[in-house]
Coordinates of C-alpha atoms in Angstrom, one line a residue:
M21 CA -4.0 39.4 13.9
I22 CA -3.3 36.4 11.6
N23 CA -6.2 35.5 9.5
A24 CA -7.3 31.9 8.7
A25 CA -5.8 31.9 5.2
D26 CA -2.3 32.9 6.5
A27 CA -2.5 30.4 9.3
A28 CA -3.4 27.6 6.9
K29 CA -0.6 28.7 4.6
G30 CA 1.8 28.6 7.5
R31 CA 0.8 25.1 8.5
L32 CA 1.2 23.9 4.9
T33 CA 4.7 25.4 4.8
T34 CA 5.6 23.6 8.0
V35 CA 4.4 20.3 6.6
W36 CA 6.3 20.8 3.4
N37 CA 9.5 21.6 5.4
D38 CA 8.8 18.5 7.5
L39 CA 8.6 16.3 4.4
L40 CA 11.8 17.7 3.0
E41 CA 13.6 17.4 6.3
G42 CA 12.4 13.8 6.6
L43 CA 14.0 13.0 3.2
R44 CA 17.3 14.2 4.5
H45 CA 17.1 11.6 7.2
R46 CA 16.8 8.8 4.6
E47 CA 19.6 6.7 6.1
L48 CA 17.7 6.6 9.3
W49 CA 14.3 5.6 7.9
L50 CA 15.8 3.2 5.4
F51 CA 17.5 1.4 8.3
L52 CA 14.4 1.5 10.6
G53 CA 12.1 0.2 7.8
W54 CA 14.3 -2.8 7.2
R55 CA 14.6 -3.4 11.0
D56 CA 10.8 -3.3 11.3
V57 CA 10.4 -6.2 8.8
R58 CA 13.2 -8.2 10.4
R59 CA 11.8 -7.7 13.9
H60 CA 8.6 -9.5 13.1
Y61 CA 10.6 -12.7 12.3
Q62 CA 13.3 -12.7 14.9
R63 CA 14.8 -16.1 15.6
S64 CA 13.1 -17.7 12.7
V65 CA 15.1 -19.6 10.1
L66 CA 13.6 -18.1 7.0
G67 CA 13.0 -14.6 8.5
P68 CA 10.9 -12.3 6.2
L69 CA 10.7 -15.0 3.6
W70 CA 7.9 -16.5 5.7
L71 CA 5.8 -13.7 4.1
T72 CA 6.6 -15.2 0.7
L73 CA 6.1 -18.8 1.8
S74 CA 2.7 -18.2 3.4
M75 CA 1.4 -16.2 0.5
G76 CA 2.8 -18.8 -2.0
I77 CA 1.0 -21.6 -0.3
M78 CA -2.3 -19.7 -0.3
V79 CA -1.9 -18.8 -4.0
A80 CA -1.1 -22.3 -5.0
G81 CA -4.0 -23.8 -3.0
L82 CA -6.6 -21.2 -4.2
G83 CA -5.2 -21.3 -7.8
V84 CA -5.9 -25.0 -8.1
L85 CA -9.3 -24.8 -6.4
Y86 CA -10.7 -21.8 -8.2
S87 CA -9.3 -22.7 -11.6
Q88 CA -11.6 -25.7 -11.4
I89 CA -14.6 -23.8 -10.1
F90 CA -14.3 -21.1 -12.8
K91 CA -13.4 -23.8 -15.5
M92 CA -10.2 -21.9 -16.4
D93 CA -6.8 -23.1 -17.5
I94 CA -4.5 -23.0 -14.5
A95 CA -1.7 -21.7 -16.6
E96 CA -3.9 -18.6 -17.3
Y97 CA -5.6 -18.3 -13.9
L98 CA -2.7 -18.9 -11.5
P99 CA -0.6 -15.9 -12.7
F100 CA -3.7 -13.7 -12.6
L101 CA -4.5 -14.8 -9.1
A102 CA -0.9 -14.6 -7.9
I103 CA -0.4 -11.0 -9.1
G104 CA -3.7 -10.0 -7.6
F105 CA -2.7 -11.4 -4.2
I106 CA 0.7 -9.8 -4.3
M107 CA -0.7 -6.4 -5.2
W108 CA -3.5 -6.6 -2.7
G109 CA -1.0 -7.6 0.0
F110 CA 0.8 -4.4 -0.7
I111 CA -2.3 -2.2 -1.0
G112 CA -4.5 -3.7 1.7
G113 CA -1.5 -4.2 4.0
T114 CA -0.4 -0.6 3.6
I115 CA -3.8 0.8 4.4
T116 CA -4.3 -1.4 7.4
A117 CA -0.8 -0.8 8.8
S118 CA -1.0 3.0 8.2
C119 CA -3.3 3.2 11.2
S120 CA -0.4 2.5 13.6
V121 CA 2.2 4.7 12.0
F122 CA 2.3 7.2 14.9
S123 CA 0.7 5.2 17.7
G124 CA 3.2 2.4 17.2
A125 CA 6.1 4.9 17.4
A126 CA 4.7 6.9 20.4
G127 CA 7.8 6.4 22.5
S128 CA 10.1 7.7 19.9
I129 CA 7.9 10.6 19.0
R130 CA 7.8 11.8 22.6
Q131 CA 11.5 11.4 23.3
I132 CA 13.3 12.2 20.1
R133 CA 12.9 15.3 18.1
L134 CA 12.6 14.2 14.5
P135 CA 10.4 15.2 11.5
L136 CA 7.2 13.3 11.8
S137 CA 7.6 12.4 8.1
V138 CA 10.5 10.1 9.1
Y139 CA 7.9 7.7 10.5
V140 CA 5.8 7.9 7.3
Y141 CA 8.8 7.2 5.1
Q142 CA 9.9 4.4 7.4
F143 CA 6.4 2.9 7.1
V144 CA 6.2 3.1 3.3
W145 CA 9.7 1.7 2.9
S146 CA 8.9 -1.3 5.2
Q147 CA 5.8 -2.0 3.0
L148 CA 7.9 -1.9 -0.1
I149 CA 10.3 -4.4 1.4
A150 CA 7.5 -6.8 2.2
F151 CA 6.2 -6.4 -1.3
G152 CA 9.7 -7.2 -2.7
H153 CA 9.7 -10.5 -0.8
N154 CA 6.2 -11.4 -2.1
F155 CA 7.2 -10.5 -5.6
I156 CA 9.4 -13.6 -5.6
I157 CA 6.2 -15.6 -6.1
Y158 CA 5.5 -13.9 -9.4
I159 CA 9.1 -14.6 -10.6
I160 CA 8.7 -18.3 -9.8
I161 CA 5.3 -18.5 -11.6
A162 CA 6.6 -16.5 -14.6
V163 CA 9.4 -19.0 -14.9
L164 CA 7.1 -22.1 -14.5
F165 CA 4.6 -20.9 -17.0
G166 CA 6.9 -19.2 -19.4
I167 CA 5.5 -15.7 -19.0
N168 CA 7.4 -13.0 -20.9
P169 CA 5.8 -9.6 -20.2
G170 CA 8.3 -7.8 -22.4
F171 CA 9.0 -4.1 -22.1
Q172 CA 5.5 -3.6 -20.7
V173 CA 6.8 -4.7 -17.4
L174 CA 8.5 -1.3 -17.0
L175 CA 5.0 0.1 -16.4
L176 CA 5.1 -1.6 -13.1
L177 CA 7.5 1.1 -11.8
P178 CA 5.1 4.1 -12.2
A179 CA 2.3 1.9 -10.8
L180 CA 4.3 1.2 -7.7
V181 CA 5.2 4.9 -7.4
L182 CA 1.4 5.7 -7.4
M183 CA 0.7 3.0 -4.8
A184 CA 3.6 4.2 -2.6
L185 CA 2.4 7.8 -2.8
N186 CA -1.1 6.8 -1.8
G187 CA 0.3 4.7 1.0
M188 CA 2.2 7.7 2.3
F189 CA -1.0 9.9 2.0
C190 CA -3.0 7.2 3.9
A191 CA -0.4 7.3 6.6
M192 CA -0.7 11.1 6.9
I193 CA -4.4 10.8 7.3
L194 CA -5.1 7.6 9.1
G195 CA -2.0 7.8 11.3
P196 CA -3.1 10.9 13.2
L197 CA -6.8 9.9 13.0
C198 CA -6.2 6.4 14.4
A199 CA -3.9 7.8 17.1
R200 CA -6.8 10.0 18.3
F201 CA -9.6 7.5 17.9
R202 CA -8.5 3.9 18.7
D203 CA -11.6 2.3 17.3
I204 CA -10.9 3.3 13.7
P205 CA -8.2 0.7 13.0
M206 CA -10.8 -2.1 13.6
I207 CA -13.2 -0.3 11.3
I208 CA -10.5 0.1 8.6
A209 CA -9.6 -3.6 8.9
S210 CA -13.2 -4.7 8.4
I211 CA -13.6 -2.4 5.4
I212 CA -10.4 -3.8 3.8
Q213 CA -11.6 -7.3 4.4
V214 CA -14.9 -6.6 2.6
A215 CA -13.1 -4.7 -0.2
F216 CA -10.9 -7.8 -0.9
F217 CA -13.9 -9.8 -2.0
M218 CA -15.4 -6.8 -3.9
T219 CA -12.2 -6.4 -5.9
P220 CA -11.3 -8.6 -8.9
I221 CA -8.5 -10.6 -7.3
I222 CA -9.9 -14.1 -7.1
W223 CA -12.5 -13.4 -9.8
S224 CA -12.1 -11.5 -13.1
A225 CA -13.9 -8.3 -14.0
S226 CA -14.7 -9.9 -17.4
Q227 CA -16.9 -12.4 -15.6
I228 CA -19.5 -9.7 -14.8
P229 CA -19.5 -7.4 -17.9
E230 CA -23.1 -6.4 -17.3
R231 CA -22.0 -4.9 -13.9
A232 CA -19.1 -2.9 -15.3
V233 CA -20.2 0.2 -13.2
F234 CA -19.9 -1.9 -10.0
V235 CA -16.3 -2.7 -10.9
N236 CA -15.3 0.7 -12.2
I237 CA -16.3 2.6 -9.1
N238 CA -14.0 0.4 -7.0
P239 CA -10.7 2.4 -6.7
F240 CA -8.8 -0.8 -5.7
Y241 CA -9.7 -2.4 -9.0
H242 CA -7.8 0.3 -11.0
F243 CA -4.7 0.1 -8.9
I244 CA -4.6 -3.7 -9.2
E245 CA -5.0 -3.4 -12.9
I246 CA -2.2 -0.9 -13.6
A247 CA 0.2 -3.3 -11.9
R248 CA -1.3 -6.7 -13.0
D249 CA -1.5 -5.8 -16.7
P250 CA 2.2 -5.0 -17.2
L251 CA 3.2 -8.2 -15.4
L252 CA 1.0 -10.1 -17.9
G253 CA 2.5 -8.4 -20.9
Q254 CA -0.2 -5.8 -21.3
T255 CA -0.2 -2.0 -21.0
G256 CA -3.5 -1.5 -19.1
S257 CA -6.3 0.8 -20.1
L258 CA -6.0 4.5 -20.1
T259 CA -9.0 4.7 -17.9
N260 CA -7.2 2.7 -15.2
W261 CA -4.2 5.0 -15.3
L262 CA -6.2 8.2 -15.3
V263 CA -8.4 7.1 -12.4
C264 CA -5.3 6.2 -10.3
I265 CA -3.5 9.5 -11.1
G266 CA -6.7 11.4 -10.2
I267 CA -7.1 9.5 -6.9
T268 CA -3.4 10.2 -6.1
I269 CA -3.9 14.0 -6.7
V270 CA -7.0 14.1 -4.5
M271 CA -5.4 12.0 -1.8
G272 CA -2.3 14.3 -1.9
I273 CA -4.4 17.4 -1.4
L274 CA -6.4 15.8 1.4
A275 CA -3.3 14.4 3.1
L276 CA -1.5 17.7 3.1
T277 CA -4.5 19.6 4.4
F278 CA -5.3 17.0 7.1
F279 CA -1.7 16.6 8.2
S280 CA -1.0 20.3 8.4
R281 CA -4.2 20.8 10.5
F282 CA -3.4 18.1 13.1
R283 CA 0.3 17.5 12.9
S284 CA 1.0 19.5 16.1
R285 CA -1.3 17.2 18.1
I286 CA 0.2 13.9 17.1
A287 CA 2.6 13.8 20.0
Y288 CA -0.3 14.1 22.5
W289 CA -2.4 11.6 20.7
A290 CA 0.2 8.9 20.1

């Protein structure tokens, strides 16, 4: 008889092979990810640039309003707000959309024999494309306000890698879970909405120094900071980076364990 340890090891091996096989299909999921973004804006003049326009209008409006409320120079506050919105759009949008990774591809999963990781890679790639469109807002603001982040901007790359990895891990957990329990996406959407206001995006963490613990226990804060600081010419704190790396490791372990346990049931749940 096969004991539980051997069975778990076998499932982990299957998942690892699935992830590697999915990488070999990169031409497929690169195409499908781009198609997903374009499909949302079919027959529109600007296409995916509507993502940029809608967020740009929101950032400009809130920037003018809250710079007055917080009594801050708009040249300082608007870049802070814009980067926060761009990064939250990537983080929050990835978590929310990860709920439909497998349920949204139910037809393909049932009809076409492909590694399930293809749908995960496709999803993460489409989120990165959307982020790329929104990043145009930062470029415009950097030109208008003369922001020169210097070589620190290169730290954005490892920050994006950590975010993309966590997005993939979220899809491996929430994708099967939400396919099985269809109420969970609404719960996740509500949590993300509350988390937006609890995270220093519109407001700054320096405005509540006496409540530093409240900010530091918010994982979204650390991911926002490791991306926002390089874009403002700073390196970010070591604490932010260590917390994000630690979260990524934990999420990776949880994702591999969960996905290996329920991977075989996804086709029935989707």
